[in-house]
């Protein structure tokens, strides 16, 4: 089939490359000229494990193409995916739909023949109706369907998630569109991924409900971890003890510095706004957002406490900047709030991240970016583990201990064992394990 992906970002590029790998002919369109020029040169503008090989092999097989010309990409396509960004609108937290609406206008003037327009971007309930209205207004005569097909992939594991999803959600009531979507995803349900057909509005809501639920799960275990610190419990054992219950499940029960990233913060806010607009407030999610916001500042206070109540004039080494390992994505990463709060309190920050430094430089200033965890530790008064990259899991701790001005480690991801750190002479604190000092 001929498929066009509008937006060649984390979702569009991965989805486009995977569809091409299934044998479809895919054109990725992006308005960002630098991104398309890089892709045409064979360079991948983002860090996502395995994506470089997947793109290269499908380009070579002449199934994957890149262009800035939407008209060129859309003209003969049977399915056109909208995978542009839907960030929080400045000021009120509603999803900013200007990129989606622009894409709809551009598609309307370029499409030929029956076309299925698929919204893959995360969009508030009712957006499909608006996309349909925009296209109908421009092209009253055109034959098309607008379908919602939210994406559930996780950055860092995006290819495997796209190719082996837990489910594929397709929101449409139109038989013709269902047939196109079924053909597109056939390789996946042959792999036994369930294809769930719902109404368009329901599909739009499923995506927000899923993200809000996961954000709630994380926030729940984070609050339990605070209680563990007060009463002397171990949050990892609590998580295991509840997670082995199939009704609860073990995923998303890792206590840490609070959720961040390109989706949960903006999607929880957008859901809250939609719910308030329809006079059906989702108070549990409102609380989750507020608890999570406070948590990042609380993590900075944890570092300050570990250094005896003040970081003024002290050097803090930070390991990990991206919101999770295996990505270069810095959008709403907890490191931003934690580092900013430590800088406000007078600390000098020296930071290392395996892939995120280029993006970090755009959002964090006055940080000394270094090339290794050991450089971050050298002469530091405290070392804070913010993101659990594999490279930080087996550090030469003796070496680190001997390099630091003070042997203080604050492990916000619980990747080390308190007893081991104590025996090496560290003053070690982590999240939700034992009594707080
Ligand atoms: P992104 O910012 O990485 O990519 C969006 C791309 O769209 C950019 O390259 C931008 O230049 C391009 N673009 C904007 N307007 C355009 C237009 N009119 N024509 C062509 N290109 C245009 O964003 P992303 O992380 O890929 O997210 C895209 C959507 O998918 C969002 O709605 C997001 O919520 C959703 N989503 C993201 C993830 C994730 O992990 N990143 C997971 C699931 C869903």
Tab-separated table of C-alpha atoms and ligand atoms in Angstrom:
chain	number	residue	atom	x	y	z
A	1	UNK	CA	0.000	0.000	0.000
A	2	UNK	CA	1.051	3.594	-0.438
A	3	UNK	CA	1.304	5.384	2.882
A	4	UNK	CA	2.262	8.949	3.767
A	5	UNK	CA	3.411	10.057	7.201
A	6	UNK	CA	3.038	13.764	7.950
A	7	UNK	CA	5.624	14.621	10.612
A	8	UNK	CA	8.924	12.719	10.773
A	9	UNK	CA	9.523	12.974	14.521
A	10	UNK	CA	9.778	10.228	17.143
A	11	UNK	CA	6.396	8.755	16.172
A	12	UNK	CA	6.235	9.550	12.450
A	13	UNK	CA	9.721	8.369	11.589
A	14	UNK	CA	9.476	5.147	13.584
A	15	UNK	CA	5.960	4.345	12.298
A	16	UNK	CA	6.965	5.203	8.726
A	17	UNK	CA	10.085	3.034	8.859
A	18	UNK	CA	8.137	0.127	10.404
A	19	UNK	CA	5.323	0.323	7.826
A	20	UNK	CA	7.999	0.326	5.103
A	21	UNK	CA	9.577	-2.709	6.756
A	22	UNK	CA	6.207	-4.497	6.483
A	23	UNK	CA	6.424	-3.939	2.716
A	24	UNK	CA	4.333	-0.785	2.268
A	25	UNK	CA	5.706	2.143	0.285
A	26	UNK	CA	6.052	5.056	2.674
A	27	UNK	CA	6.777	8.741	2.188
A	28	UNK	CA	7.654	10.759	5.295
A	29	UNK	CA	6.862	14.452	4.974
A	30	UNK	CA	8.188	17.089	7.342
A	31	UNK	CA	8.203	20.870	7.144
A	32	UNK	CA	11.562	20.928	8.956
A	33	UNK	CA	14.003	21.211	6.062
A	34	UNK	CA	17.069	20.326	8.147
A	35	UNK	CA	15.429	17.091	9.302
A	36	UNK	CA	14.517	15.979	5.784
A	37	UNK	CA	17.939	16.973	4.408
A	38	UNK	CA	19.602	14.895	7.164
A	39	UNK	CA	17.357	11.900	6.466
A	40	UNK	CA	18.139	12.126	2.751
A	41	UNK	CA	21.851	12.056	3.621
A	42	UNK	CA	21.216	8.903	5.653
A	43	UNK	CA	21.471	10.624	9.061
A	44	UNK	CA	18.853	9.999	11.743
A	45	UNK	CA	17.887	13.266	13.473
A	46	UNK	CA	16.867	11.552	16.745
A	47	UNK	CA	18.383	8.826	18.902
A	48	UNK	CA	16.251	5.698	18.923
A	49	UNK	CA	17.915	2.266	19.171
A	50	UNK	CA	17.829	0.341	15.875
A	51	UNK	CA	16.243	3.143	13.877
A	52	UNK	CA	19.330	3.900	11.791
A	53	UNK	CA	19.519	0.341	10.417
A	54	UNK	CA	15.757	0.107	9.871
A	55	UNK	CA	15.693	3.383	7.931
A	56	UNK	CA	18.803	2.527	5.918
A	57	UNK	CA	17.556	-0.893	4.827
A	58	UNK	CA	14.145	0.401	3.773
A	59	UNK	CA	15.602	3.377	1.920
A	60	UNK	CA	17.870	0.950	0.098
A	61	UNK	CA	14.894	-1.260	-0.770
A	62	UNK	CA	13.155	1.843	-2.182
A	63	UNK	CA	10.211	1.551	0.175
A	64	UNK	CA	10.966	4.642	2.305
A	65	UNK	CA	11.193	8.197	0.974
A	66	UNK	CA	11.553	11.655	2.513
A	67	UNK	CA	10.307	15.006	1.305
A	68	UNK	CA	9.346	18.480	2.480
A	69	UNK	CA	6.675	18.629	-0.216
A	70	UNK	CA	3.383	17.532	1.257
A	71	UNK	CA	1.692	17.704	-2.146
A	72	UNK	CA	4.239	15.284	-3.554
A	73	UNK	CA	3.879	12.890	-0.632
A	74	UNK	CA	0.101	12.888	-0.407
A	75	UNK	CA	-1.026	12.819	-4.042
A	76	UNK	CA	-1.284	9.050	-4.580
A	77	UNK	CA	-1.433	7.836	-1.002
A	78	UNK	CA	-4.153	5.459	0.144
A	79	UNK	CA	-3.547	6.331	3.798
A	80	UNK	CA	-2.161	9.613	5.114
A	81	UNK	CA	-1.097	9.632	8.761
A	82	UNK	CA	-0.969	12.837	10.760
A	83	UNK	CA	1.930	12.397	13.233
A	84	UNK	CA	2.738	16.025	14.022
A	85	UNK	CA	3.297	17.393	17.514
A	86	UNK	CA	0.441	18.293	19.872
A	87	UNK	CA	2.255	20.156	22.664
A	88	UNK	CA	0.553	21.906	25.558
A	89	UNK	CA	-0.884	25.243	24.502
A	90	UNK	CA	0.954	27.984	26.310
A	91	UNK	CA	-1.061	29.254	29.243
A	92	UNK	CA	-3.987	26.874	29.611
A	93	UNK	CA	-2.709	23.290	29.166
A	94	UNK	CA	-5.110	22.448	26.315
A	95	UNK	CA	-3.473	20.522	23.464
A	96	UNK	CA	-2.205	22.878	20.772
A	97	UNK	CA	-3.867	21.573	17.622
A	98	UNK	CA	-2.479	24.152	15.206
A	99	UNK	CA	-0.052	21.643	13.582
A	100	UNK	CA	-2.807	19.054	13.187
A	101	UNK	CA	-5.197	21.569	11.641
A	102	UNK	CA	-2.503	22.860	9.305
A	103	UNK	CA	-1.711	19.312	8.208
A	104	UNK	CA	-5.436	18.707	7.563
A	105	UNK	CA	-5.665	21.819	5.366
A	106	UNK	CA	-2.543	20.791	3.445
A	107	UNK	CA	-3.758	17.219	2.961
A	108	UNK	CA	-7.148	18.449	1.734
A	109	UNK	CA	-5.684	20.344	-1.157
A	110	UNK	CA	-3.214	17.591	-2.124
A	111	UNK	CA	-5.160	14.319	-1.937
A	112	UNK	CA	-6.507	12.475	-4.962
A	113	UNK	CA	-9.013	9.618	-5.003
A	114	UNK	CA	-10.426	7.909	-1.889
A	115	UNK	CA	-7.993	8.631	0.956
A	116	UNK	CA	-8.002	7.523	4.581
A	117	UNK	CA	-6.654	10.290	6.807
A	118	UNK	CA	-5.401	8.772	10.050
A	119	UNK	CA	-4.740	10.819	13.152
A	120	UNK	CA	-1.819	9.184	14.945
A	121	UNK	CA	-0.950	12.280	16.969
A	122	UNK	CA	-2.462	12.286	20.448
A	123	UNK	CA	-5.476	14.573	20.095
A	124	UNK	CA	-8.410	15.526	22.328
A	125	UNK	CA	-11.764	13.892	21.798
A	126	UNK	CA	-13.594	15.564	18.911
A	127	UNK	CA	-10.447	16.429	16.935
A	128	UNK	CA	-11.309	13.858	14.260
A	129	UNK	CA	-14.627	15.668	13.713
A	130	UNK	CA	-12.750	18.947	13.291
A	131	UNK	CA	-10.194	17.429	10.883
A	132	UNK	CA	-13.093	16.056	8.832
A	133	UNK	CA	-14.802	19.467	8.841
A	134	UNK	CA	-11.619	21.241	7.701
A	135	UNK	CA	-11.071	18.799	4.838
A	136	UNK	CA	-14.729	18.848	3.779
A	137	UNK	CA	-14.669	22.674	3.766
A	138	UNK	CA	-11.681	22.732	1.381
A	139	UNK	CA	-12.766	19.762	-0.740
A	140	UNK	CA	-16.573	19.363	-0.611
A	141	UNK	CA	-16.416	16.807	-3.424
A	142	UNK	CA	-13.587	14.585	-2.119
A	143	UNK	CA	-13.933	10.964	-1.074
A	144	UNK	CA	-12.190	10.390	2.238
A	145	UNK	CA	-12.507	9.031	5.783
A	146	UNK	CA	-10.927	10.399	8.942
A	147	UNK	CA	-9.786	7.682	11.360
A	148	UNK	CA	-8.256	7.844	14.837
A	149	UNK	CA	-5.330	5.468	15.376
A	150	UNK	CA	-3.493	6.558	18.530
A	151	UNK	CA	0.088	5.441	19.005
A	152	UNK	CA	1.280	3.700	22.171
A	153	UNK	CA	4.993	3.222	21.428
A	154	UNK	CA	7.575	4.152	24.056
A	155	UNK	CA	10.675	6.072	23.110
A	156	UNK	CA	13.745	3.925	23.653
A	157	UNK	CA	11.847	0.769	22.665
A	158	UNK	CA	9.834	2.309	19.849
A	159	UNK	CA	10.507	-0.190	17.077
A	160	UNK	CA	9.673	-3.280	19.083
A	161	UNK	CA	6.611	-1.500	20.513
A	162	UNK	CA	5.393	-0.578	17.047
A	163	UNK	CA	6.007	-4.035	15.645
A	164	UNK	CA	4.642	-5.969	18.616
A	165	UNK	CA	2.028	-3.729	20.195
A	166	UNK	CA	-0.262	-4.941	22.968
A	167	UNK	CA	-3.133	-3.682	20.799
A	168	UNK	CA	-3.882	-1.502	17.805
A	169	UNK	CA	-6.777	0.888	18.339
A	170	UNK	CA	-8.672	2.051	15.258
A	171	UNK	CA	-11.479	4.550	15.663
A	172	UNK	CA	-13.919	4.649	12.755
A	173	UNK	CA	-17.444	3.537	11.908
A	174	UNK	CA	-16.793	3.385	8.162
A	175	UNK	CA	-16.380	-0.068	6.620
A	176	UNK	CA	-14.232	1.201	3.765
A	177	UNK	CA	-11.779	2.794	6.172
A	178	UNK	CA	-11.732	-0.321	8.381
A	179	UNK	CA	-10.689	-2.351	5.370
A	180	UNK	CA	-7.771	-0.024	4.555
A	181	UNK	CA	-6.617	-0.023	8.193
A	182	UNK	CA	-6.915	-3.813	8.391
A	183	UNK	CA	-4.745	-4.207	5.288
A	184	UNK	CA	-2.178	-1.756	6.629
A	185	UNK	CA	-1.825	-3.547	9.944
A	186	UNK	CA	-2.263	-7.092	8.613
A	187	UNK	CA	1.391	-8.060	9.345
A	188	UNK	CA	0.798	-7.136	12.989
A	189	UNK	CA	-2.353	-9.040	13.715
A	190	UNK	CA	-0.816	-12.021	11.963
A	191	UNK	CA	1.578	-11.642	14.920
A	192	UNK	CA	-1.535	-11.775	17.123
A	193	UNK	CA	-1.683	-8.135	18.178
A	194	UNK	CA	-5.399	-7.451	18.675
A	195	UNK	CA	-6.949	-4.870	16.370
A	196	UNK	CA	-9.587	-3.047	18.375
A	197	UNK	CA	-12.204	-1.154	16.396
A	198	UNK	CA	-14.075	1.573	18.255
A	199	UNK	CA	-15.825	4.812	17.435
A	200	UNK	CA	-13.501	7.683	16.563
A	201	UNK	CA	-14.196	9.592	19.767
A	202	UNK	CA	-13.645	6.497	21.879
A	203	UNK	CA	-10.261	5.852	20.227
A	204	UNK	CA	-9.207	9.431	20.944
A	205	UNK	CA	-10.184	8.990	24.563
A	206	UNK	CA	-8.440	5.607	24.944
A	207	UNK	CA	-5.055	7.217	24.380
A	208	UNK	CA	-5.554	9.869	27.072
A	209	UNK	CA	-7.091	7.386	29.492
A	210	UNK	CA	-4.114	5.036	29.024
A	211	UNK	CA	-1.524	7.733	29.637
A	212	UNK	CA	-3.413	9.204	32.586
A	213	UNK	CA	-3.721	5.743	34.136
A	214	UNK	CA	0.007	5.064	33.769
A	215	UNK	CA	0.873	8.493	35.197
A	216	UNK	CA	-1.432	7.692	38.122
A	217	UNK	CA	0.273	4.358	38.713
A	218	UNK	CA	3.714	6.023	38.822
A	219	UNK	CA	2.470	8.756	41.125
A	220	UNK	CA	0.815	6.224	43.405
A	221	UNK	CA	4.047	4.295	43.956
A	222	UNK	CA	5.938	7.572	44.400
A	223	UNK	CA	3.648	8.551	47.260
A	224	UNK	CA	3.953	5.066	48.766
A	225	UNK	CA	7.738	5.534	48.535
A	226	UNK	CA	7.500	8.752	50.580
A	227	UNK	CA	5.590	6.799	53.218
A	228	UNK	CA	8.216	4.023	53.117
A	229	UNK	CA	10.893	6.580	53.920
A	230	UNK	CA	8.912	7.788	56.929
A	231	UNK	CA	7.970	4.397	58.348
A	232	UNK	CA	11.009	2.353	57.365
A	233	UNK	CA	9.601	0.279	54.497
A	234	UNK	CA	11.185	-0.667	51.197
A	235	UNK	CA	9.223	0.574	48.193
A	236	UNK	CA	10.795	-1.928	45.815
A	237	UNK	CA	9.505	-4.781	47.955
A	238	UNK	CA	6.102	-3.107	48.229
A	239	UNK	CA	6.019	-2.737	44.421
A	240	UNK	CA	6.891	-6.392	43.991
A	241	UNK	CA	4.405	-7.419	46.643
A	242	UNK	CA	1.536	-5.616	44.950
A	243	UNK	CA	2.747	-6.055	41.352
A	244	UNK	CA	2.659	-9.848	41.538
A	245	UNK	CA	-1.094	-9.497	41.902
A	246	UNK	CA	-2.313	-9.877	38.307
A	247	UNK	CA	-5.033	-7.323	38.890
A	248	UNK	CA	-2.327	-4.725	39.552
A	249	UNK	CA	0.633	-5.834	37.403
A	250	UNK	CA	4.295	-5.070	37.996
A	251	UNK	CA	4.907	-2.433	35.308
A	252	UNK	CA	5.044	1.292	36.064
A	253	UNK	CA	5.626	0.683	39.745
A	254	UNK	CA	9.171	2.043	39.940
A	255	UNK	CA	9.469	4.866	42.427
A	256	UNK	CA	11.581	7.726	41.158
A	257	UNK	CA	11.811	11.470	40.621
A	258	UNK	CA	8.339	11.808	39.072
A	259	UNK	CA	7.179	11.227	35.519
A	260	UNK	CA	8.251	13.499	32.674
A	261	UNK	CA	8.765	13.210	28.951
A	262	UNK	CA	7.032	14.197	25.783
A	263	UNK	CA	3.644	12.625	26.590
A	264	UNK	CA	2.511	12.155	30.204
A	265	UNK	CA	2.822	15.789	31.368
A	266	UNK	CA	1.023	17.290	28.373
A	267	UNK	CA	-1.522	14.490	27.980
A	268	UNK	CA	-2.603	14.499	31.624
A	269	UNK	CA	-3.067	18.279	31.424
A	270	UNK	CA	-5.033	18.054	28.174
A	271	UNK	CA	-7.315	15.358	29.619
A	272	UNK	CA	-7.962	17.494	32.699
A	273	UNK	CA	-8.897	20.440	30.473
A	274	UNK	CA	-11.232	18.408	28.273
A	275	UNK	CA	-12.903	16.884	31.327
A	276	UNK	CA	-13.405	20.306	32.918
A	277	UNK	CA	-14.821	21.704	29.665
A	278	UNK	CA	-17.410	18.911	29.605
A	279	UNK	CA	-18.199	19.348	33.296
A	280	UNK	CA	-16.904	15.867	34.152
A	281	UNK	CA	-13.716	16.709	36.057
A	282	UNK	CA	-11.271	13.836	36.574
A	283	UNK	CA	-10.108	14.808	40.015
A	284	UNK	CA	-7.798	11.853	40.466
A	285	UNK	CA	-5.724	13.019	37.473
A	286	UNK	CA	-5.810	16.636	38.701
A	287	UNK	CA	-4.225	15.396	41.936
A	288	UNK	CA	-1.679	13.261	40.077
A	289	UNK	CA	-0.479	16.299	38.120
A	290	UNK	CA	-0.153	18.428	41.209
A	291	UNK	CA	1.643	15.690	43.220
A	292	UNK	CA	4.036	15.046	40.336
A	293	UNK	CA	4.847	18.752	39.957
A	294	UNK	CA	5.762	19.032	43.606
A	295	UNK	CA	7.844	15.886	43.486
A	296	UNK	CA	10.571	17.301	41.250
A	297	UNK	CA	11.259	20.130	43.676
A	298	UNK	CA	11.167	17.610	46.512
A	299	UNK	CA	13.944	15.671	44.731
A	300	UNK	CA	16.110	18.799	44.674
A	301	UNK	CA	15.435	19.188	48.407
A	302	UNK	CA	16.556	15.581	48.895
A	303	UNK	CA	19.928	16.511	47.384
A	304	UNK	CA	20.160	19.631	49.533
A	305	UNK	CA	19.378	17.575	52.650
A	306	UNK	CA	22.003	14.993	51.672
A	307	UNK	CA	24.535	17.838	51.619
A	308	UNK	CA	23.599	18.972	55.104
A	309	UNK	CA	20.997	21.589	54.230
A	310	UNK	CA	22.824	23.799	51.726
A	311	UNK	CA	24.306	23.408	48.251
A	312	UNK	CA	25.504	27.005	47.975
A	313	UNK	CA	28.975	27.008	46.457
A	314	UNK	CA	28.924	23.213	46.088
A	315	UNK	CA	29.366	21.179	42.916
A	316	UNK	CA	26.694	18.614	42.102
A	317	UNK	CA	27.412	15.970	39.480
A	318	UNK	CA	24.314	14.790	37.620
A	319	UNK	CA	24.136	11.429	35.844
A	320	UNK	CA	21.373	11.299	33.236
A	321	UNK	CA	19.398	14.182	31.792
A	322	UNK	CA	16.864	12.645	29.400
A	323	UNK	CA	13.459	11.715	30.820
A	324	UNK	CA	14.302	8.025	30.448
A	325	UNK	CA	17.195	5.928	29.120
A	326	UNK	CA	17.743	5.131	25.433
A	327	UNK	CA	16.420	8.390	24.066
A	328	UNK	CA	17.806	11.868	23.485
A	329	UNK	CA	14.408	13.414	24.263
A	330	UNK	CA	14.572	16.161	26.891
A	331	UNK	CA	10.941	17.286	26.728
A	332	UNK	CA	9.694	17.828	30.293
A	333	UNK	CA	12.518	15.706	31.724
A	334	UNK	CA	12.571	15.732	35.558
A	335	UNK	CA	16.265	16.714	35.340
A	336	UNK	CA	15.222	20.185	34.161
A	337	UNK	CA	13.264	21.044	37.318
A	338	UNK	CA	15.784	19.320	39.612
A	339	UNK	CA	18.832	21.059	38.110
A	340	UNK	CA	17.111	24.430	37.984
A	341	UNK	CA	16.119	24.154	41.656
A	342	UNK	CA	19.686	23.190	42.629
A	343	UNK	CA	21.088	26.106	40.623
A	344	UNK	CA	18.597	28.438	42.321
A	345	UNK	CA	19.910	27.139	45.654
A	346	UNK	CA	23.454	28.086	44.657
A	347	UNK	CA	24.905	24.818	43.293
A	348	UNK	CA	27.222	24.445	40.324
A	349	UNK	CA	26.077	21.620	38.051
A	350	UNK	CA	28.277	19.250	36.132
A	351	UNK	CA	26.271	16.757	34.072
A	352	UNK	CA	26.726	13.735	31.857
A	353	UNK	CA	24.206	12.001	29.604
A	354	UNK	CA	25.052	9.403	26.931
A	355	UNK	CA	22.721	10.867	24.261
A	356	UNK	CA	20.830	13.864	25.605
A	357	UNK	CA	23.424	16.636	25.841
A	358	UNK	CA	22.623	18.381	22.549
A	359	UNK	CA	18.954	18.718	23.463
A	360	UNK	CA	19.786	19.510	27.089
A	361	UNK	CA	21.863	22.493	25.986
A	362	UNK	CA	18.708	24.005	24.500
A	363	UNK	CA	16.802	23.894	27.800
A	364	UNK	CA	19.417	24.085	30.564
A	365	UNK	CA	21.998	26.837	30.800
A	366	UNK	CA	25.070	27.275	33.009
A	367	UNK	CA	25.670	23.524	33.119
A	368	UNK	CA	29.143	22.072	32.615
A	369	UNK	CA	28.459	19.139	30.273
A	370	UNK	CA	31.090	16.403	30.538
A	371	UNK	CA	31.820	13.250	28.568
A	372	UNK	CA	31.777	10.551	31.229
A	373	UNK	CA	30.227	9.738	34.606
A	374	UNK	CA	33.702	9.894	36.137
A	375	UNK	CA	34.215	13.453	34.957
A	376	UNK	CA	30.858	14.333	36.522
A	377	UNK	CA	31.988	12.827	39.829
A	378	UNK	CA	35.479	14.335	39.838
A	379	UNK	CA	35.683	16.814	42.715
A	380	UNK	CA	31.883	16.873	43.155
A	381	UNK	CA	30.256	17.299	46.550
A	382	UNK	CA	27.366	15.061	45.522
A	383	UNK	CA	26.503	12.774	42.636
A	384	UNK	CA	22.828	12.517	41.680
A	385	UNK	CA	21.553	9.678	39.483
A	386	UNK	CA	18.553	11.093	37.646
A	387	UNK	CA	18.160	8.726	34.660
A	388	UNK	CA	18.889	4.981	34.838
A	389	UNK	CA	21.002	4.559	31.701
A	390	UNK	CA	22.602	1.074	31.600
A	391	UNK	CA	26.017	2.746	31.548
A	392	UNK	CA	25.389	3.988	35.109
A	393	UNK	CA	24.442	0.593	36.531
A	394	UNK	CA	27.931	-0.828	36.918
A	395	UNK	CA	30.131	2.155	37.680
A	396	UNK	CA	33.558	1.705	39.259
A	397	UNK	CA	32.291	2.880	42.630
A	398	UNK	CA	35.660	2.768	44.367
A	399	UNK	CA	37.058	5.076	41.733
A	400	UNK	CA	34.090	7.407	42.077
A	401	UNK	CA	34.381	7.426	45.857
A	402	UNK	CA	38.040	8.384	45.654
A	403	UNK	CA	37.395	11.195	43.153
A	404	UNK	CA	34.606	13.036	44.922
A	405	UNK	CA	35.092	15.981	47.292
A	406	UNK	CA	32.419	14.392	49.498
A	407	UNK	CA	31.202	10.799	49.032
A	408	UNK	CA	27.523	11.735	48.732
A	409	UNK	CA	25.334	9.854	46.226
A	410	UNK	CA	21.638	10.532	45.745
A	411	UNK	CA	20.191	7.728	43.652
A	412	UNK	CA	16.776	8.806	42.389
A	413	UNK	CA	16.337	5.524	40.446
A	414	UNK	CA	17.337	3.023	43.144
A	415	UNK	CA	19.925	1.346	40.922
A	416	UNK	CA	22.408	0.683	43.748
A	417	UNK	CA	22.038	-1.196	47.028
A	418	UNK	CA	22.180	0.877	50.218
A	419	UNK	CA	24.311	-1.690	52.111
A	420	UNK	CA	26.862	-1.891	49.298
A	421	UNK	CA	27.107	1.891	49.024
A	422	UNK	CA	27.508	2.249	52.783
A	423	UNK	CA	30.238	-0.387	52.855
A	424	UNK	CA	32.117	1.557	50.192
A	425	UNK	CA	32.005	4.625	52.394
A	426	UNK	CA	29.306	6.579	50.567
A	427	UNK	CA	26.664	8.672	52.280
A	428	UNK	CA	23.926	7.251	50.107
A	429	UNK	CA	20.271	8.115	49.805
A	430	UNK	CA	17.705	6.707	47.442
A	431	UNK	CA	13.942	6.690	46.981
A	432	UNK	CA	11.590	4.931	49.363
A	433	UNK	CA	14.080	2.620	50.983
A	434	UNK	CA	14.426	2.679	54.737
A	435	UNK	CA	14.198	5.557	57.133
A	436	UNK	CA	14.979	9.025	55.861
A	437	UNK	CA	17.903	10.569	57.678
B	1	LIG	P1	7.969	15.397	17.271
B	1	LIG	O1	7.995	16.804	17.710
B	1	LIG	O2	9.180	14.529	17.468
B	1	LIG	O3	7.627	15.332	15.712
B	1	LIG	C1	6.647	16.100	15.088
B	1	LIG	C2	7.163	16.462	13.704
B	1	LIG	O4	6.089	17.043	12.949
B	1	LIG	C3	8.283	17.498	13.711
B	1	LIG	O5	9.407	16.966	13.026
B	1	LIG	C4	7.677	18.701	12.957
B	1	LIG	O6	8.643	19.395	12.188
B	1	LIG	C5	6.645	18.038	12.090
B	1	LIG	N1	5.547	18.894	11.612
B	1	LIG	C6	4.821	19.806	12.308
B	1	LIG	N2	3.869	20.346	11.509
B	1	LIG	C7	3.980	19.770	10.293
B	1	LIG	C8	3.266	19.887	9.062
B	1	LIG	N3	2.221	20.711	8.933
B	1	LIG	N4	3.658	19.135	8.016
B	1	LIG	C9	4.702	18.273	8.140
B	1	LIG	N5	5.418	18.117	9.284
B	1	LIG	C10	5.055	18.846	10.355
B	1	LIG	O7	6.705	14.731	18.002
B	1	LIG	P2	6.477	13.195	18.399
B	1	LIG	O8	7.129	12.904	19.688
B	1	LIG	O9	6.758	12.334	17.221
B	1	LIG	O10	4.907	13.207	18.675
B	1	LIG	C11	3.963	13.306	17.644
B	1	LIG	C12	2.591	12.983	18.197
B	1	LIG	O11	2.562	11.615	18.634
B	1	LIG	C13	2.183	13.812	19.403
B	1	LIG	O12	0.809	14.061	19.346
B	1	LIG	C14	2.499	12.905	20.578
B	1	LIG	O13	1.705	13.182	21.694
B	1	LIG	C15	2.165	11.566	20.003
B	1	LIG	N6	2.881	10.445	20.635
B	1	LIG	C16	4.199	10.562	20.935
B	1	LIG	C17	4.876	9.492	21.506
B	1	LIG	C18	6.331	9.607	21.871
B	1	LIG	O14	6.820	8.745	22.600
B	1	LIG	N7	7.048	10.621	21.388
B	1	LIG	C19	4.190	8.292	21.758
B	1	LIG	C20	2.850	8.194	21.412
B	1	LIG	C21	2.204	9.279	20.850
